[in-house]
Coordinates of C-alpha atoms and ligand atoms in Angstrom, one line a residue:
X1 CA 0.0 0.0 0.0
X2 CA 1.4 3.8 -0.9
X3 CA 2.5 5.0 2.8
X4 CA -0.6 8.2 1.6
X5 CA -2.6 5.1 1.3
X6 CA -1.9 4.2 4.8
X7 CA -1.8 7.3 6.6
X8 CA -5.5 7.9 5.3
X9 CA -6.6 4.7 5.9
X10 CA -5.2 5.1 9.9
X11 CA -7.3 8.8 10.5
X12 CA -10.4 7.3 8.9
X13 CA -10.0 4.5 11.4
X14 CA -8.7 6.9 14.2
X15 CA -12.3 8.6 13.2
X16 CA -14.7 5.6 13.5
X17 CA -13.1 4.4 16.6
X18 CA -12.6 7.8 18.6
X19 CA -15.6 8.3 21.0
X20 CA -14.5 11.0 23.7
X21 CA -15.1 13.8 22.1
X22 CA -13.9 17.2 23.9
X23 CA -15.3 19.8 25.2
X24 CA -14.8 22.9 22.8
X25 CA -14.1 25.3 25.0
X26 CA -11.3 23.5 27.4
X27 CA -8.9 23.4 24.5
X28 CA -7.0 26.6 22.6
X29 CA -6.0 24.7 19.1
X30 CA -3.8 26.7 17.1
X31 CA -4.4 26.2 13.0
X32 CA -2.9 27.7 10.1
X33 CA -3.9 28.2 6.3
X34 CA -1.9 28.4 3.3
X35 CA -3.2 31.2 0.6
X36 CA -6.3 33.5 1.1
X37 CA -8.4 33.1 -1.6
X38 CA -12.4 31.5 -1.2
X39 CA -10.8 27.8 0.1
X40 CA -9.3 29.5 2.8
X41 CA -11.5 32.0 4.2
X42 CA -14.8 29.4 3.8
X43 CA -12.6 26.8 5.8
X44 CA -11.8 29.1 8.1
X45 CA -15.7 30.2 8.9
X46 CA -16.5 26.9 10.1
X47 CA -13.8 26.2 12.0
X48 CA -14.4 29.3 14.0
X49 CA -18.0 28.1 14.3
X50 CA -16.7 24.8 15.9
X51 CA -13.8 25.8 17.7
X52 CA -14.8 29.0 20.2
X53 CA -11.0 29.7 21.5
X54 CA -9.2 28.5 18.0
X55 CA -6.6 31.0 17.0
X56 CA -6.6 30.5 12.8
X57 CA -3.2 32.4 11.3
X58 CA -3.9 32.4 7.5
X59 CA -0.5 32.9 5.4
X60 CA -0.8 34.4 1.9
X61 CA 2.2 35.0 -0.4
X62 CA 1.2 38.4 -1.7
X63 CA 0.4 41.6 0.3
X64 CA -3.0 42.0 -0.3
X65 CA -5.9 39.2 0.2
X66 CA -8.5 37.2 -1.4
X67 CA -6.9 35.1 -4.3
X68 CA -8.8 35.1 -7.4
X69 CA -11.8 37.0 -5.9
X70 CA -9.6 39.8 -6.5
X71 CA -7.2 38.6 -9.4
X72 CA -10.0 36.8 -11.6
X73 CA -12.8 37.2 -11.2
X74 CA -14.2 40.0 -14.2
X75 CA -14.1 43.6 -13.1
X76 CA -17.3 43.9 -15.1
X77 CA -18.4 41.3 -12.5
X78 CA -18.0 43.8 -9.4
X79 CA -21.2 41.4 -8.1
X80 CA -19.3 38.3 -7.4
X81 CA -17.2 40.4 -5.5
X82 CA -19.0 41.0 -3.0
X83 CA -18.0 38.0 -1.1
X84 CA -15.0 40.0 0.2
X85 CA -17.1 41.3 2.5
X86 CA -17.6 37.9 4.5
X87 CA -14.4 37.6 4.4
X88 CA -13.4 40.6 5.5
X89 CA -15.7 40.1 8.7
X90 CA -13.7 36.5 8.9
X91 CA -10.2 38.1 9.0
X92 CA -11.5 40.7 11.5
X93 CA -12.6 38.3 14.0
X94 CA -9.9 38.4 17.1
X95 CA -9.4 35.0 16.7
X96 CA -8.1 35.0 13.1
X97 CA -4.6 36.9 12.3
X98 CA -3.8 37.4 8.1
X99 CA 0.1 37.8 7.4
X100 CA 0.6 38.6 3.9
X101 CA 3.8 39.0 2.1
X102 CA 4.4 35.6 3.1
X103 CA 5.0 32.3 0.6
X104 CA 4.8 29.0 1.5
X105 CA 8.3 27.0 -0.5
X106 CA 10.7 30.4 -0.2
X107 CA 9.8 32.7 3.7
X108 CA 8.6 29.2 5.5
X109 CA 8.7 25.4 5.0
X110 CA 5.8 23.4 5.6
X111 CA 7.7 21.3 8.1
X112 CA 8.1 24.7 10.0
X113 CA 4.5 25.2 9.9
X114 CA 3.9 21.7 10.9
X115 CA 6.1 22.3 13.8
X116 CA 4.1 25.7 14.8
X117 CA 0.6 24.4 14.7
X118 CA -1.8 21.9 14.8
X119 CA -3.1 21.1 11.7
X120 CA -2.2 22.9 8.5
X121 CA -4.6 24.0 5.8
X122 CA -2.9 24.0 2.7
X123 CA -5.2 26.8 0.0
X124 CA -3.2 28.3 -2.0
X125 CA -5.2 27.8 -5.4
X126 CA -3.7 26.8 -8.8
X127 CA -1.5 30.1 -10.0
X128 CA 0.2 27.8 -13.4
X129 CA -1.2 27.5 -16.6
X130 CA -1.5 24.4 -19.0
X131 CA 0.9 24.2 -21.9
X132 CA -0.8 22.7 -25.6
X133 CA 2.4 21.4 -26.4
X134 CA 2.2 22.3 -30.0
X135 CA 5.1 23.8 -32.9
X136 CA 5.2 27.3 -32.6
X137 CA 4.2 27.7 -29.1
X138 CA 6.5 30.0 -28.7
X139 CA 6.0 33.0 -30.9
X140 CA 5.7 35.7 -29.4
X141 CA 1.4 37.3 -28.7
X142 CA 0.4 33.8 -27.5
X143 CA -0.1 33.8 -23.9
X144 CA -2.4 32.4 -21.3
X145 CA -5.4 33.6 -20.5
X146 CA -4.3 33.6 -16.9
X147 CA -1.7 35.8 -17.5
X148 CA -4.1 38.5 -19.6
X149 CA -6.1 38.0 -16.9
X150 CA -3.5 39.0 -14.0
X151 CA -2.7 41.6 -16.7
X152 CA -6.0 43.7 -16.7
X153 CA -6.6 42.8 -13.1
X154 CA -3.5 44.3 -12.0
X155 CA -1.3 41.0 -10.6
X156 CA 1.9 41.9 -9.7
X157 CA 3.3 39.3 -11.0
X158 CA 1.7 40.3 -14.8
X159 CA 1.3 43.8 -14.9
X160 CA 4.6 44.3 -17.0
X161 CA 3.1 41.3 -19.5
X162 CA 4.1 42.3 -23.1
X163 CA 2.0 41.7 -26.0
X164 CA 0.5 43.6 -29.2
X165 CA -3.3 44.6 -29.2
X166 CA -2.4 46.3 -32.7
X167 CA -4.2 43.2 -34.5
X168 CA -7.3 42.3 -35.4
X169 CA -7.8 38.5 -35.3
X170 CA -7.6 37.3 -32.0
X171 CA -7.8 33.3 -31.4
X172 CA -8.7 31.5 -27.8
X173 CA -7.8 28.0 -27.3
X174 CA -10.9 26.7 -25.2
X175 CA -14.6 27.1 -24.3
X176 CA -15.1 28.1 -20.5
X177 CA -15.7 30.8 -18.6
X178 CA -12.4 32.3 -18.4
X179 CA -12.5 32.1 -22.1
X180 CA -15.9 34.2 -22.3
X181 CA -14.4 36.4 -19.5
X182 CA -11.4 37.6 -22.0
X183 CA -13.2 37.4 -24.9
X184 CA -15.9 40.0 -23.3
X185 CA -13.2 41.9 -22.3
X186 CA -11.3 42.2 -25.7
X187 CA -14.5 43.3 -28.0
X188 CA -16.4 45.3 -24.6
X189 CA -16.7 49.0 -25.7
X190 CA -14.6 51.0 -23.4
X191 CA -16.7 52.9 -21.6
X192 CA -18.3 49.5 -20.1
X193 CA -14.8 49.0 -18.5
X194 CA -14.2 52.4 -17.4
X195 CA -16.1 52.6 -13.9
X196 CA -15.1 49.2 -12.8
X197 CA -11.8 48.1 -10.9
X198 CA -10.2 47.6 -14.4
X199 CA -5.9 48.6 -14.1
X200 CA -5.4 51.8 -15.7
X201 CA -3.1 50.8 -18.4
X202 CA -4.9 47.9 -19.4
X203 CA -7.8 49.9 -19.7
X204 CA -5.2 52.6 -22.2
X205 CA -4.2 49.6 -24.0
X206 CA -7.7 48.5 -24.9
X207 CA -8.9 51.8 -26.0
X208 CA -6.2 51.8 -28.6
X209 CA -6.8 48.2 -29.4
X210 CA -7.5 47.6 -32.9
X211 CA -9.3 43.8 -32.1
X212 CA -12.7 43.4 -34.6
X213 CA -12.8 39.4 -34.5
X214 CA -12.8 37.1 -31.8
X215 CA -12.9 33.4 -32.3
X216 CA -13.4 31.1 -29.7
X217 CA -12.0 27.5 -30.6
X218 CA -13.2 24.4 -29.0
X219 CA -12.1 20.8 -30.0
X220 CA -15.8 19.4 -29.1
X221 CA -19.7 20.8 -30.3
X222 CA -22.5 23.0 -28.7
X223 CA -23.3 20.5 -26.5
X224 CA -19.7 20.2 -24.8
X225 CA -19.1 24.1 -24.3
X226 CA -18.1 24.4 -20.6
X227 CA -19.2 27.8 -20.4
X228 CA -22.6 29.1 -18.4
X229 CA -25.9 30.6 -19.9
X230 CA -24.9 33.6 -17.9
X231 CA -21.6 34.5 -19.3
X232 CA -22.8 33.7 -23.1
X233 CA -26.1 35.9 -22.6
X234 CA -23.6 38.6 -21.6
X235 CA -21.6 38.1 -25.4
X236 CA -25.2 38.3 -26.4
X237 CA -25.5 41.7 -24.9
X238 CA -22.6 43.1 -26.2
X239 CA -23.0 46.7 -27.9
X240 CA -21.5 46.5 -31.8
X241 CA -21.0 43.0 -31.2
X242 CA -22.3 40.1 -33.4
X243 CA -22.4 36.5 -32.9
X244 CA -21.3 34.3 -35.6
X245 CA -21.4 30.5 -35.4
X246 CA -22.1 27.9 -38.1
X247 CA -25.3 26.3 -38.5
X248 CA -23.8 22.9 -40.0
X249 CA -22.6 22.8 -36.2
X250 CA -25.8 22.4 -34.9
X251 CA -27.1 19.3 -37.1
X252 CA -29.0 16.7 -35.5
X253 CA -29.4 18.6 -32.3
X254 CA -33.1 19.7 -32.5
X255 CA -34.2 15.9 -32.0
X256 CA -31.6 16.0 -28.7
X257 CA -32.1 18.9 -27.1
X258 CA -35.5 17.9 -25.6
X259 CA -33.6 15.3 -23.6
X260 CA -31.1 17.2 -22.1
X261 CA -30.4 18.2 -18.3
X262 CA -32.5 21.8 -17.5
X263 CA -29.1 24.0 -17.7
X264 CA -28.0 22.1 -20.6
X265 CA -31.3 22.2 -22.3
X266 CA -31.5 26.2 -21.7
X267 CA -27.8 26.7 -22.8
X268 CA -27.9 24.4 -26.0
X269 CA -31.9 26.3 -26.8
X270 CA -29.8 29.9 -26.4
X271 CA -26.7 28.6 -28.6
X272 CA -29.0 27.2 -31.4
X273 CA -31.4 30.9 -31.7
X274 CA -28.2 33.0 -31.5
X275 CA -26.4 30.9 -34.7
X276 CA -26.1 34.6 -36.3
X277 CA -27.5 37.5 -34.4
X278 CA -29.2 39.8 -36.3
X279 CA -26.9 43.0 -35.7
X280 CA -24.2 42.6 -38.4
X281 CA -25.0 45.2 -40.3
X282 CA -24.4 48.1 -37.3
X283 CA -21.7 45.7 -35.6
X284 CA -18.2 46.5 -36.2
X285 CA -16.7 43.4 -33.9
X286 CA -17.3 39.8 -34.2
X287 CA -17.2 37.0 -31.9
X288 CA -17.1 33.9 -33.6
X289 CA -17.3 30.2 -31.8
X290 CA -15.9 27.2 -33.5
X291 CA -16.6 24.0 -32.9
X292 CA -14.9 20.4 -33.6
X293 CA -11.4 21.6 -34.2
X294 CA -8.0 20.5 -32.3
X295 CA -4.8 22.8 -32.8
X296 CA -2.2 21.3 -34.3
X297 CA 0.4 24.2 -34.6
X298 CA 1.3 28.1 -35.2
X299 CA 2.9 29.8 -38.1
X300 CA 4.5 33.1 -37.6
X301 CA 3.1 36.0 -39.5
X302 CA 4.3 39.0 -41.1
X303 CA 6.6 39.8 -38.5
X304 CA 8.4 36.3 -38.3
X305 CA 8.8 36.3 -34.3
X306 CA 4.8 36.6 -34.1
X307 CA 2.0 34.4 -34.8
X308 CA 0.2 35.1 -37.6
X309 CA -2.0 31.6 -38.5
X310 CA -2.5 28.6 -36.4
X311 CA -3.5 25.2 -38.1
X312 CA -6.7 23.0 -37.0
X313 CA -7.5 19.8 -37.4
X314 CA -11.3 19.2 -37.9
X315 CA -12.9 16.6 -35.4
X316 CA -15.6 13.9 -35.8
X317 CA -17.3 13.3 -32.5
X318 CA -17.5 9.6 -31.2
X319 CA -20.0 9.5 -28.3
X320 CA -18.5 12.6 -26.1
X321 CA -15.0 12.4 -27.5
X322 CA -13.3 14.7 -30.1
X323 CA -11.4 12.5 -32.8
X324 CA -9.1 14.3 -35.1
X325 CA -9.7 13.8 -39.2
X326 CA -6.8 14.1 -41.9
X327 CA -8.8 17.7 -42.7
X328 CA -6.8 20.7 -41.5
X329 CA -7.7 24.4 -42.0
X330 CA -5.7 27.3 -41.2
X331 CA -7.1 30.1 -39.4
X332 CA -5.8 33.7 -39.3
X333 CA -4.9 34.9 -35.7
X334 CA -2.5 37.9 -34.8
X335 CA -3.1 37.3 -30.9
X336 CA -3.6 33.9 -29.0
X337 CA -5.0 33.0 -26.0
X338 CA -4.7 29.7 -24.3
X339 CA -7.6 29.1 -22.0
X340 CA -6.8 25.3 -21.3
X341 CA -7.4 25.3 -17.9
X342 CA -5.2 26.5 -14.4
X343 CA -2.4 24.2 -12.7
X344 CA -1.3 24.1 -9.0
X345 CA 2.1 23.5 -8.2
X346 CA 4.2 21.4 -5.3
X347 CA 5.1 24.4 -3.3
X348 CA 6.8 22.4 -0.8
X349 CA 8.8 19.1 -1.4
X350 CA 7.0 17.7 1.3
X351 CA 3.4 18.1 0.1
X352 CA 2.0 14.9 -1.7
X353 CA 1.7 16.5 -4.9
X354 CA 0.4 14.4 -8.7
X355 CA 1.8 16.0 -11.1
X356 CA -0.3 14.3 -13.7
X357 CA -3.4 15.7 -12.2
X358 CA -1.7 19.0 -10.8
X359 CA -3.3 18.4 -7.3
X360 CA -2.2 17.6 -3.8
X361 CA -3.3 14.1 -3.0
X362 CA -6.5 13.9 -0.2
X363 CA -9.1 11.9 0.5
X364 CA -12.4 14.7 1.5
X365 CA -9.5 17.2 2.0
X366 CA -7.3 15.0 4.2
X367 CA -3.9 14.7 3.0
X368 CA -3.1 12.8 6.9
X369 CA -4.5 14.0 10.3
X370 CA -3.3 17.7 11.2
X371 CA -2.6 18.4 7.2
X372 CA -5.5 19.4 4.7
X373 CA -6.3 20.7 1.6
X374 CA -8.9 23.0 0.2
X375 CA -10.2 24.5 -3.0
X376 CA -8.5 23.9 -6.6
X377 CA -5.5 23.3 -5.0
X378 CA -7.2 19.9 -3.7
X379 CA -10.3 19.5 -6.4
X380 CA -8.4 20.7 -9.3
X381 CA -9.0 23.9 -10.9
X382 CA -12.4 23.7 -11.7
X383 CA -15.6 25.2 -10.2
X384 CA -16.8 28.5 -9.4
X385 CA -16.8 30.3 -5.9
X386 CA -19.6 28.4 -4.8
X387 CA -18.4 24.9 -5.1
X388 CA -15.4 26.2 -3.9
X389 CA -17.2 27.1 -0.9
X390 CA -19.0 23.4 -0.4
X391 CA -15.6 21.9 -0.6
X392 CA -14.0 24.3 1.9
X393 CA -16.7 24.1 4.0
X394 CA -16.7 19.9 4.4
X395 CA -13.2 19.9 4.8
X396 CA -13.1 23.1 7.6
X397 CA -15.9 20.7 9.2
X398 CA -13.3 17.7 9.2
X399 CA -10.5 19.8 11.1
X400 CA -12.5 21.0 13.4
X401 CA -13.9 17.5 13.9
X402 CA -10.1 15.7 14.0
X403 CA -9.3 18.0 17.3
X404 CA -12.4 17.7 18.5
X405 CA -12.8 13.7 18.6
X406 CA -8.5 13.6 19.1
X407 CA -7.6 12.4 16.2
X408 CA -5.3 15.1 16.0
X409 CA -3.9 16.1 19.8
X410 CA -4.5 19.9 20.7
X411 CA -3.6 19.7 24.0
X412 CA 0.0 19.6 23.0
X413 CA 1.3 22.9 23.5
X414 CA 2.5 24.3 19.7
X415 CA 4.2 28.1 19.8
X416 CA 2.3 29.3 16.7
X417 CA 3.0 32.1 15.3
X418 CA 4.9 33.2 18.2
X419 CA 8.1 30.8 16.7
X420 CA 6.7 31.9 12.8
X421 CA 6.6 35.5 13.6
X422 CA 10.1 35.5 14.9
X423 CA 11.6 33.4 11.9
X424 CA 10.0 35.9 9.3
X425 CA 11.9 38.5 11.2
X426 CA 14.9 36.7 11.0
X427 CA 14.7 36.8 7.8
X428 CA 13.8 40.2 7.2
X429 CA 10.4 39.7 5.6
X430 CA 8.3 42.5 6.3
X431 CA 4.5 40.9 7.4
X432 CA 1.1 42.8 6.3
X433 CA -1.4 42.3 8.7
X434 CA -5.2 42.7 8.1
X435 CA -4.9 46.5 9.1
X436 CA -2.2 47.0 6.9
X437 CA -4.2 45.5 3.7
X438 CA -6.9 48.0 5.1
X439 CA -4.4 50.6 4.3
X440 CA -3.6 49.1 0.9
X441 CA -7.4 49.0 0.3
X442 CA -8.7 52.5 1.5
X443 CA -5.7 54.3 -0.7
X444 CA -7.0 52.3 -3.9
X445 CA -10.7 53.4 -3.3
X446 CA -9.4 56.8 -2.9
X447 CA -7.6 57.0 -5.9
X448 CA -10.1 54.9 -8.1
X449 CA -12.6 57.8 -6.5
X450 CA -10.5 60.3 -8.2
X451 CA -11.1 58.4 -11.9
X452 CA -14.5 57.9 -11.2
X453 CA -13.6 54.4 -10.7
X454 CA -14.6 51.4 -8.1
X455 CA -11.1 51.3 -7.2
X456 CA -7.5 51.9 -8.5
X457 CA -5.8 49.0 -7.9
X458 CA -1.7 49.0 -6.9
X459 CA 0.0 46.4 -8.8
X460 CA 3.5 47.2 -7.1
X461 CA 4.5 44.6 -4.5
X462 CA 6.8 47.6 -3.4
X463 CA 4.6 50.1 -3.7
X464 CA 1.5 47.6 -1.1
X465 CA 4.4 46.9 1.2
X466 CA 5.5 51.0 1.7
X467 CA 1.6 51.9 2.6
X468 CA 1.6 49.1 5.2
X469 CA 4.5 49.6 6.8
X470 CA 2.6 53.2 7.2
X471 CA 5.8 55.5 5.9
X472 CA 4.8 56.7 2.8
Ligands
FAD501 C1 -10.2 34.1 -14.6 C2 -11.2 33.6 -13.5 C3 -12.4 34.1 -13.4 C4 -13.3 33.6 -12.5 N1 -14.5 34.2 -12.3 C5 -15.4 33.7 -11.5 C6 -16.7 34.3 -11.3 O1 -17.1 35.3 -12.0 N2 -17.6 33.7 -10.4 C7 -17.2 32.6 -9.7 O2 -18.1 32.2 -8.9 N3 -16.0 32.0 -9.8 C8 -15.1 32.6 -10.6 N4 -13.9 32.0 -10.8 C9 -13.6 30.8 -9.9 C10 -13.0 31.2 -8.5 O3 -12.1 32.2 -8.6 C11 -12.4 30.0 -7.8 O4 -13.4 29.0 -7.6 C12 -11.8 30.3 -6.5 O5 -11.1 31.5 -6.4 C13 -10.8 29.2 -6.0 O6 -10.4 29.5 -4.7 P1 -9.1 29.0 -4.0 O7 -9.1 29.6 -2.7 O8 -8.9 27.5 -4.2 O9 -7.9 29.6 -4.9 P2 -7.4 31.1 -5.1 O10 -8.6 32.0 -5.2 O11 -6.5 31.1 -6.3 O12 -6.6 31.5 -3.8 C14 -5.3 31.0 -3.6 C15 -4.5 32.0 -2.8 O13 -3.2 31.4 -2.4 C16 -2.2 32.3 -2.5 N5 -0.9 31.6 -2.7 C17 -0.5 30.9 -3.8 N6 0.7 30.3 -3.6 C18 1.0 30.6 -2.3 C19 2.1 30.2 -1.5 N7 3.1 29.4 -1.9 N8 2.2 30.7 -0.2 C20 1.1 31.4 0.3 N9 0.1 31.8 -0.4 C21 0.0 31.4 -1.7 C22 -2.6 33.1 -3.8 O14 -1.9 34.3 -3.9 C23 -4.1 33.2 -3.5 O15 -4.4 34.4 -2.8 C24 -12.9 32.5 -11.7 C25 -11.7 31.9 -11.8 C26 -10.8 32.4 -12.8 C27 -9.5 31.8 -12.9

């Protein structure tokens, strides 16, 4: 048996046998989470909830909280935002301390951690992007979507990304949301994008882009798109926008549709009435799904370092699968996108990770007693905030439960982040509390205030660490 194998199969037992469970309030468990995106702050709820005297110390690598809630989601979507408030009343209950500026695999080891607390949450979300592995890969305007995405949402780690919005064929690899979400954000007029949280020089570089056409290329049919009604009803919507897909596409599917799942049913019915939207004629941008074709490779265009064409092959579908014919078309692209999904990363050498899958290995978010895993870090990168939330929620329900029926021992005394705190200062890493990031936060509104916008964001690690430390 895989020693994992074992180790989960001794807390489940360690779980059915264990019948003296404590009383809540005679014990003072010290927990930690890794990352503070959705996994970690919905974990952290219901531990709280469970635990009265818990003290919860949630580590995030960055300065300022809240994961992709902050660095994907849309800013055209300011509603989904709005869970930050929750949040924000989790990280300011006395029992919870944030320390950003933090990163677990470079300021602290997860045998550290370990060694400071009970049980360790590991959260910290899938930051890597998949590769398709394809000739010409390499040219340069063919990025990730994740990384446009940290572009226009100001990510430190993108905001200097470098590509050319002085084309007007743009192709995306892939068919879910994060596809529509770039997509909508490359043919939106500008003035949609203005008010929201949008960086300022992404919102400058899309005013002078020259982007009419945006195809969206998926190796399987209408039925297989992964993307929700919502987010296509929102293309829909689009001012001087028209949808273009092709009809042959959609053969056969009348006598289906009937017998499809509701959500499917609704999306499929939407998909077949908007085939060509009626608004060509006062349209001056295009966005164009394409079904049943695989990419194969890139040429370079007129400038030979940049792609200018990428080559398709066209599918057959057996059952649900996508099978490549001999028949290849070549379709004209000056940008590309890959939107082939996110991918976590081993962080620390210690942590179980499958590379195949790009998880950390768990069983219901145990990796072994006192270590867990939430969100995509644990389920993959898949699922919006909600399911995020379920999973977060079950496996925050499982820590609390391990101390509580002793499967993992609390009333061994653990320093916390007394012996963390004093190791980060060894090493000279300045720590952003909650306070700080309040800081961070109240200068952005006040400077988005001053453009008329939700917020301004700062993108400059430097720049987030100089307002918390409160020396401008
Ligand atoms: C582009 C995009 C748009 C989306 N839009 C929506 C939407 O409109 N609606 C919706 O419901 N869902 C949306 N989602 C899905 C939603 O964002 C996820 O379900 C959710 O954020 C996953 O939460 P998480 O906590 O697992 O990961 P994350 O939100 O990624 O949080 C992980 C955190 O860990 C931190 N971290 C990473 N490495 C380390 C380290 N080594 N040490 C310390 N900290 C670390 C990160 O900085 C981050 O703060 C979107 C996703 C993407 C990618």
């Amino acid at each position: 048996m895989h020693p994992l194998g074992r180790v989960l199969a001794f807390s489940q037992k360690c779980r059915r046998f264990s019948t003296n469970v404590i009383d809540p309030n005679s014990i003072q468990p010290k927990l930690c989470v890794v990352g503070s995106g959705p996994a970690s702050f919905y974990a952290a709820q219901q531990i709280l909830k469970a635990l009265p005297k818990v003290q919860i110390d949630i580590f995030e690598r960055l300065p300022v909280p809240f994961g992709l809630v902050r660095f994907g989601v849309a800013p055209d979507h300011p509603e989904v935002k709005n869970v930050i408030n929750t949040f924000t009343k989790t990280a300011q209950d006395p029992r919870v301390k944030f320390i950003g500026n933090v990163k677990l695999g470079q300021d602290v080891s997860l045998a550290e951690l370990q060694n400071a607390y009970h049980s360790v949450l590991l959260a910290y979300g899938a930051e890597e992007d998949r590769l398709l592995g394809i000739p010409g890969e390499n040219l340069d305007n063919i990025l990730s979507a994740r990384e446009f995405v940290g572009w226009y949402n100001g990510l430190p780690n993108n905001k200097d990304l470098k590509f050319n919005l002085n084309i007007e064929k743009v192709a995306i690899i892939g068919q879910g949301n994060v596809a529509l979400d770039v997509a909508r954000i490359l043919l939106s007029p500008i003035d949609l994008l203005k008010k929201t949280d949008i960086t300022e020089y992404s919102l400058a570089a899309l005013a002078d882009s020259k982007v009419k056409e945006v195809k969206l290329i998926g190796r399987r049919g209408p039925l297989q798109v992964a993307f929700t009604i919502k987010e296509f009803r929102e293309m829909l919507r689009l001012p001087r926008c028209f949808v273009n897909m092709n009809a042959e596409d959609f053969a056969g599917l009348d006598a289906i549709v009937p017998n499809l799942p509701r959500p499917r049913k609704r999306l499929t019915e939407l998909l077949m009435k908007s085939i060509s939207t009626s608004k060509e004629t006062e349209a001056d941008k295009c966005f164009n799904p394409i079904f049943f074709r695989t990419p194969k490779s890139f040429q370079s265009g007129e400038d030979a370092s940049s792609v200018g064409a990428l080559t398709v092959a066209v599918n057959t579908m057996e059952g649900e699968n996508a099978v490549e014919t001999d028949v290849l078309e070549t379709i004209e692209c000056g940008l590309v996108l890959r939107s082939i999904g996110y991918k976590s990363i081993q962080a620390d050498s210690a942590i179980p990770f499958n590379s195949k899958r790009g998880l950390v290995e768990n069983s219901g978010g145990v990796i072994q007693p006192g270590l867990y895993v939430s969100g995509w870090l644990g389920t993959g990168p898949v699922g919006v905030i909600l399911s995020t939330m379920t999973n977060a929620f079950a496996v925050g329900q499982t820590m609390a439960s391990d101390i509580l029926n002793n499967t993992v021992d609390a009333s061994i005394k653990k320093p916390g982040f007394e012996f963390i705190g004093s190791l980060l200062k060894k090493k000279g890493i300045q720590t952003v509390s909650f306070a700080d990031w309040e800081q961070i936060d109240k200068v952005e509104q006040s400077r988005g205030k001053e453009k008329g916008k939700l917020r301004e964001k700062i993108v400059d690690v430097k720049e987030m660490l100089t307002i918390a430390s409160g020396k401008p």
